[in-house]
mmCIF file of C-alpha atoms in Angstrom:
data_model
loop_
_atom_site.group_PDB
_atom_site.id
_atom_site.type_symbol
_atom_site.label_atom_id
_atom_site.label_comp_id
_atom_site.label_asym_id
_atom_site.label_seq_id
_atom_site.Cartn_x
_atom_site.Cartn_y
_atom_site.Cartn_z
ATOM 1 C CA MET A 59 -107.049 -14.914 -3.213
ATOM 2 C CA THR A 60 -104.271 -14.843 -0.658
ATOM 3 C CA GLY A 61 -104.240 -17.666 1.863
ATOM 4 C CA ASP A 62 -104.584 -15.976 5.251
ATOM 5 C CA ALA A 63 -106.406 -12.801 6.239
ATOM 6 C CA VAL A 64 -104.195 -9.722 5.965
ATOM 7 C CA GLU A 65 -104.116 -6.858 8.438
ATOM 8 C CA PHE A 66 -104.630 -3.266 7.227
ATOM 9 C CA ILE A 67 -104.803 0.257 8.618
ATOM 10 C CA VAL A 68 -107.455 2.468 6.995
ATOM 11 C CA LEU A 69 -106.100 5.814 5.802
ATOM 12 C CA THR A 70 -108.976 7.198 3.744
ATOM 13 C CA THR A 71 -111.666 6.123 1.276
ATOM 14 C CA THR A 72 -112.827 7.164 -2.189
ATOM 15 C CA LYS A 73 -116.398 6.497 -3.256
ATOM 16 C CA VAL A 74 -116.828 4.528 -6.498
ATOM 17 C CA GLY A 75 -120.332 4.483 -7.926
ATOM 18 C CA GLU A 76 -123.308 3.934 -5.623
ATOM 19 C CA ASN A 77 -122.131 0.980 -3.609
ATOM 20 C CA ALA A 78 -118.359 0.603 -3.708
ATOM 21 C CA LEU A 79 -115.309 2.199 -2.150
ATOM 22 C CA VAL A 80 -111.622 2.290 -2.800
ATOM 23 C CA VAL A 81 -110.132 1.935 0.663
ATOM 24 C CA HIS A 82 -106.643 3.408 0.862
ATOM 25 C CA THR A 83 -104.695 1.363 3.367
ATOM 26 C CA LEU A 84 -101.342 0.729 4.941
ATOM 27 C CA SER A 85 -100.230 -2.871 5.444
ATOM 28 C CA ARG A 86 -97.155 -4.852 6.292
ATOM 29 C CA GLU A 87 -97.363 -6.745 3.011
ATOM 30 C CA TRP A 88 -98.017 -3.925 0.496
ATOM 31 C CA GLY A 89 -97.226 -0.674 2.217
ATOM 32 C CA ARG A 90 -99.651 1.999 1.082
ATOM 33 C CA ARG A 91 -102.174 0.609 -1.393
ATOM 34 C CA GLY A 92 -105.802 1.078 -2.422
ATOM 35 C CA PHE A 93 -108.253 -1.853 -2.512
ATOM 36 C CA LEU A 94 -111.768 -2.082 -3.914
ATOM 37 C CA VAL A 95 -114.612 -2.930 -1.517
ATOM 38 C CA ARG A 96 -117.913 -3.822 -3.162
ATOM 39 C CA SER A 97 -121.261 -3.683 -1.342
ATOM 40 C CA ALA A 98 -119.773 -1.033 0.942
ATOM 41 C CA LYS A 99 -123.209 -0.049 2.281
ATOM 42 C CA LYS A 100 -123.856 -3.613 3.342
ATOM 43 C CA THR A 101 -120.413 -3.874 4.936
ATOM 44 C CA GLY A 102 -120.946 -0.645 6.856
ATOM 45 C CA THR A 103 -119.004 2.601 6.452
ATOM 46 C CA THR A 104 -118.077 2.717 10.162
ATOM 47 C CA LEU A 105 -115.743 -0.163 9.370
ATOM 48 C CA PHE A 106 -113.602 2.250 7.356
ATOM 49 C CA LEU A 107 -113.123 5.070 9.850
ATOM 50 C CA PRO A 108 -109.613 6.591 9.755
ATOM 51 C CA LEU A 109 -106.957 4.449 11.474
ATOM 52 C CA ASN A 110 -109.251 1.472 11.964
ATOM 53 C CA ILE A 111 -107.265 -1.767 12.007
ATOM 54 C CA LEU A 112 -108.923 -4.382 9.812
ATOM 55 C CA GLU A 113 -108.419 -7.982 8.773
ATOM 56 C CA ALA A 114 -109.557 -9.063 5.311
ATOM 57 C CA ASP A 115 -109.017 -11.552 2.498
ATOM 58 C CA VAL A 116 -107.358 -10.105 -0.604
ATOM 59 C CA VAL A 117 -108.741 -11.170 -3.991
ATOM 60 C CA GLU A 118 -106.128 -10.569 -6.666
ATOM 61 C CA ASN A 119 -107.098 -9.510 -10.197
ATOM 62 C CA SER A 120 -104.775 -10.465 -13.040
ATOM 63 C CA LYS A 121 -106.365 -7.816 -15.267
ATOM 64 C CA SER A 122 -106.109 -4.910 -12.835
ATOM 65 C CA GLU A 123 -103.796 -3.590 -10.131
ATOM 66 C CA LEU A 124 -106.906 -2.728 -8.099
ATOM 67 C CA TRP A 125 -107.484 -5.829 -6.014
ATOM 68 C CA THR A 126 -110.554 -6.481 -3.859
ATOM 69 C CA LEU A 127 -111.018 -6.928 -0.105
ATOM 70 C CA LYS A 128 -113.556 -9.477 1.160
ATOM 71 C CA ASN A 129 -114.568 -10.934 4.534
ATOM 72 C CA ILE A 130 -113.563 -7.716 6.280
ATOM 73 C CA THR A 131 -113.561 -7.621 10.065
ATOM 74 C CA LEU A 132 -112.550 -5.034 12.634
ATOM 75 C CA LYS A 133 -109.533 -6.253 14.575
ATOM 76 C CA ASP A 134 -109.860 -3.741 17.429
ATOM 77 C CA ALA A 135 -112.899 -1.597 18.274
ATOM 78 C CA LEU A 136 -110.618 1.252 19.461
ATOM 79 C CA GLU A 137 -113.225 2.262 22.008
ATOM 80 C CA GLY A 138 -110.807 4.678 23.657
ATOM 81 C CA ILE A 139 -110.629 6.631 20.388
ATOM 82 C CA ARG A 140 -114.167 6.288 19.033
ATOM 83 C CA GLY A 141 -115.680 7.375 22.338
ATOM 84 C CA ASN A 142 -113.612 10.573 22.474
ATOM 85 C CA LEU A 143 -114.289 13.523 20.163
ATOM 86 C CA LYS A 144 -110.787 14.956 20.420
ATOM 87 C CA LYS A 145 -109.088 11.628 19.692
ATOM 88 C CA ASN A 146 -111.447 11.028 16.756
ATOM 89 C CA THR A 147 -110.497 14.417 15.361
ATOM 90 C CA MET A 148 -106.826 13.537 15.735
ATOM 91 C CA THR A 149 -107.322 10.384 13.645
ATOM 92 C CA LEU A 150 -108.516 12.516 10.725
ATOM 93 C CA PHE A 151 -105.246 14.433 10.862
ATOM 94 C CA LEU A 152 -102.939 11.479 11.535
ATOM 95 C CA SER A 153 -104.442 9.294 8.791
ATOM 96 C CA GLU A 154 -104.203 12.110 6.250
ATOM 97 C CA VAL A 155 -100.574 12.717 7.184
ATOM 98 C CA LEU A 156 -99.816 9.046 6.524
ATOM 99 C CA PHE A 157 -101.758 9.090 3.267
ATOM 100 C CA ARG A 158 -99.938 12.157 1.959
ATOM 101 C CA THR A 159 -96.501 11.271 3.312
ATOM 102 C CA VAL A 160 -96.209 7.576 2.403
ATOM 103 C CA ARG A 161 -96.133 7.147 -1.338
ATOM 104 C CA ASP A 162 -98.417 4.669 -3.058
ATOM 105 C CA GLY A 163 -96.602 1.343 -3.226
ATOM 106 C CA ALA A 164 -93.956 2.388 -0.709
ATOM 107 C CA ASN A 165 -93.222 -0.191 1.959
ATOM 108 C CA GLU A 166 -90.884 1.109 4.651
ATOM 109 C CA ASP A 167 -89.537 -1.638 6.908
ATOM 110 C CA GLY A 168 -91.145 -1.457 10.350
ATOM 111 C CA LEU A 169 -93.505 1.419 9.462
ATOM 112 C CA TYR A 170 -96.641 -0.668 9.757
ATOM 113 C CA GLU A 171 -95.735 -2.020 13.176
ATOM 114 C CA TRP A 172 -94.908 1.481 14.384
ATOM 115 C CA CYS A 173 -98.263 2.785 13.133
ATOM 116 C CA VAL A 174 -100.203 0.029 14.884
ATOM 117 C CA GLY A 175 -98.330 0.720 18.101
ATOM 118 C CA SER A 176 -99.093 4.449 17.827
ATOM 119 C CA ILE A 177 -102.805 3.819 17.233
ATOM 120 C CA LEU A 178 -103.088 1.469 20.187
ATOM 121 C CA THR A 179 -101.185 3.936 22.380
ATOM 122 C CA LEU A 180 -103.561 6.762 21.499
ATOM 123 C CA ASN A 181 -106.465 4.434 22.154
ATOM 124 C CA ALA A 182 -105.115 3.583 25.621
ATOM 125 C CA LEU A 183 -104.267 7.121 26.772
ATOM 126 C CA GLU A 184 -106.847 8.392 29.222
ATOM 127 C CA ALA A 185 -105.425 11.897 29.752
ATOM 128 C CA ASP A 186 -102.645 14.254 28.662
ATOM 129 C CA PHE A 187 -102.892 13.362 24.962
ATOM 130 C CA ALA A 188 -103.165 16.885 23.516
ATOM 131 C CA ASN A 189 -99.504 16.790 22.408
ATOM 132 C CA PHE A 190 -99.913 13.381 20.748
ATOM 133 C CA PRO A 191 -100.095 14.672 17.122
ATOM 134 C CA VAL A 192 -96.860 16.605 17.571
ATOM 135 C CA ARG A 193 -95.061 13.570 18.973
ATOM 136 C CA PHE A 194 -96.566 11.399 16.234
ATOM 137 C CA LEU A 195 -95.025 13.586 13.511
ATOM 138 C CA LEU A 196 -91.626 13.514 15.201
ATOM 139 C CA GLU A 197 -91.678 9.725 15.521
ATOM 140 C CA LEU A 198 -93.031 9.315 11.980
ATOM 141 C CA ALA A 199 -89.887 10.982 10.664
ATOM 142 C CA GLY A 200 -87.841 8.357 12.478
ATOM 143 C CA ALA A 201 -90.072 5.540 11.243
ATOM 144 C CA LEU A 202 -89.494 6.757 7.670
ATOM 145 C CA GLY A 203 -85.735 6.560 8.168
ATOM 146 C CA PHE A 204 -84.848 10.230 8.716
ATOM 147 C CA ARG A 205 -82.838 11.655 11.637
ATOM 148 C CA PRO A 206 -85.286 13.825 13.585
ATOM 149 C CA THR A 207 -82.665 15.352 15.895
ATOM 150 C CA PHE A 208 -82.928 18.935 17.062
ATOM 151 C CA ASP A 209 -80.056 20.027 14.799
ATOM 152 C CA ASP A 210 -81.802 18.493 11.807
ATOM 153 C CA ILE A 211 -85.197 20.042 12.601
ATOM 154 C CA ALA A 212 -83.979 23.443 13.880
ATOM 155 C CA PRO A 213 -83.988 25.134 10.416
ATOM 156 C CA PHE A 214 -87.760 24.501 10.237
ATOM 157 C CA ALA A 215 -88.603 25.547 13.801
ATOM 158 C CA GLY A 216 -88.943 29.285 13.257
ATOM 159 C CA GLU A 217 -89.846 31.026 16.516
ATOM 160 C CA HIS A 218 -90.297 27.748 18.370
ATOM 161 C CA LEU A 219 -86.688 26.638 18.775
ATOM 162 C CA SER A 220 -86.964 26.141 22.552
ATOM 163 C CA GLN A 221 -90.166 24.095 22.274
ATOM 164 C CA MET A 222 -88.760 21.983 19.436
ATOM 165 C CA LYS A 223 -85.567 21.382 21.421
ATOM 166 C CA ALA A 224 -87.597 20.243 24.417
ATOM 167 C CA LEU A 225 -89.686 17.981 22.179
ATOM 168 C CA THR A 226 -86.714 16.258 20.558
ATOM 169 C CA ALA A 227 -84.975 15.782 23.919
ATOM 170 C CA ALA A 228 -88.037 14.369 25.699
ATOM 171 C CA SER A 229 -89.105 10.751 26.009
ATOM 172 C CA PHE A 230 -92.545 9.837 24.724
ATOM 173 C CA SER A 231 -94.207 10.244 28.122
ATOM 174 C CA GLU A 232 -92.296 13.439 28.853
ATOM 175 C CA SER A 233 -93.318 14.963 25.512
ATOM 176 C CA LEU A 234 -97.006 14.504 26.349
ATOM 177 C CA LEU A 235 -96.521 16.608 29.478
ATOM 178 C CA LEU A 236 -94.702 19.507 27.814
ATOM 179 C CA PRO A 237 -96.579 22.765 28.577
ATOM 180 C CA LEU A 238 -97.686 23.689 25.054
ATOM 181 C CA ASN A 239 -100.697 25.862 24.255
ATOM 182 C CA GLY A 240 -102.928 25.291 21.232
ATOM 183 C CA SER A 241 -101.234 27.779 18.926
ATOM 184 C CA THR A 242 -97.789 26.363 19.720
ATOM 185 C CA ARG A 243 -98.945 22.788 19.099
ATOM 186 C CA ASN A 244 -100.387 23.824 15.754
ATOM 187 C CA ALA A 245 -97.215 25.677 14.812
ATOM 188 C CA LEU A 246 -95.023 22.699 15.738
ATOM 189 C CA CYS A 247 -97.223 20.442 13.608
ATOM 190 C CA GLU A 248 -96.829 22.789 10.638
ATOM 191 C CA GLU A 249 -93.072 22.977 11.098
ATOM 192 C CA LEU A 250 -92.706 19.200 11.384
ATOM 193 C CA LEU A 251 -94.798 18.799 8.226
ATOM 194 C CA GLN A 252 -92.377 21.160 6.469
ATOM 195 C CA TYR A 253 -89.524 19.005 7.728
ATOM 196 C CA LEU A 254 -91.235 15.873 6.374
ATOM 197 C CA SER A 255 -91.945 17.636 3.060
ATOM 198 C CA TYR A 256 -88.273 18.522 2.704
ATOM 199 C CA HIS A 257 -87.055 14.983 3.377
ATOM 200 C CA THR A 258 -89.683 13.230 1.265
ATOM 201 C CA GLU A 259 -89.282 15.775 -1.554
ATOM 202 C CA ALA A 260 -93.062 16.191 -1.620
ATOM 203 C CA ASN A 261 -95.320 19.133 -0.900
ATOM 204 C CA ILE A 262 -97.334 17.687 1.975
ATOM 205 C CA GLN A 263 -100.555 19.681 2.217
ATOM 206 C CA VAL A 264 -102.732 18.297 5.014
ATOM 207 C CA LYS A 265 -106.254 19.718 4.805
ATOM 208 C CA SER A 266 -107.291 18.343 8.191
ATOM 209 C CA LEU A 267 -104.640 20.482 9.890
ATOM 210 C CA ALA A 268 -107.307 23.186 9.884
ATOM 211 C CA VAL A 269 -109.570 20.856 11.904
ATOM 212 C CA LEU A 270 -106.761 20.338 14.387
ATOM 213 C CA ARG A 271 -106.337 24.091 14.678
ATOM 214 C CA GLU A 272 -110.009 24.459 15.601
ATOM 215 C CA LEU A 273 -109.663 21.699 18.178
ATOM 216 C CA TYR A 274 -106.743 23.381 19.931
ATOM 217 C CA ARG A 275 -107.314 27.071 19.422
#
């Protein structure tokens, strides 16, 4: 067992048997990694909602790469997210993007801190957060070490060159106030995912993008 409790971001879970989960996480120490949680029903599945920030003890297993989490606690209740249907829907999309973009075992310097900051920012926003997923994807590219400038992204922007140019030129707060309708937001998300796919050399298929489309039709 590691000495001190370790902090994790929940990305997604996979059920194992009747009463266990593999919790796919992002952490400062291990990057993206899955951990086994036994007695998951007793622990409570609400603990493992997408983008929850947890603290837990890690029990190492010399016979398996699948280590176990114990003494799990919620570091922040994220009441600003959990009490808002639209923000909750966004977490499904954002967590899946991280799960499918960050490779298992990858540990990008500063990525974890950026993710925590993004989660807490979404939690704190009281209005004008509809553009948040678009901005998240743009900043994720930077957090992964790419150069998300307009010239770099333009080949993926299709019919939305002017909106993409405005997005890349805007500050964070300015980008949230850009006048984008639902279809444009969805298109920009798709185009930025294509950009991420190109640079990560992976075919990033995000199923929850369809949920985001329904949210901002």
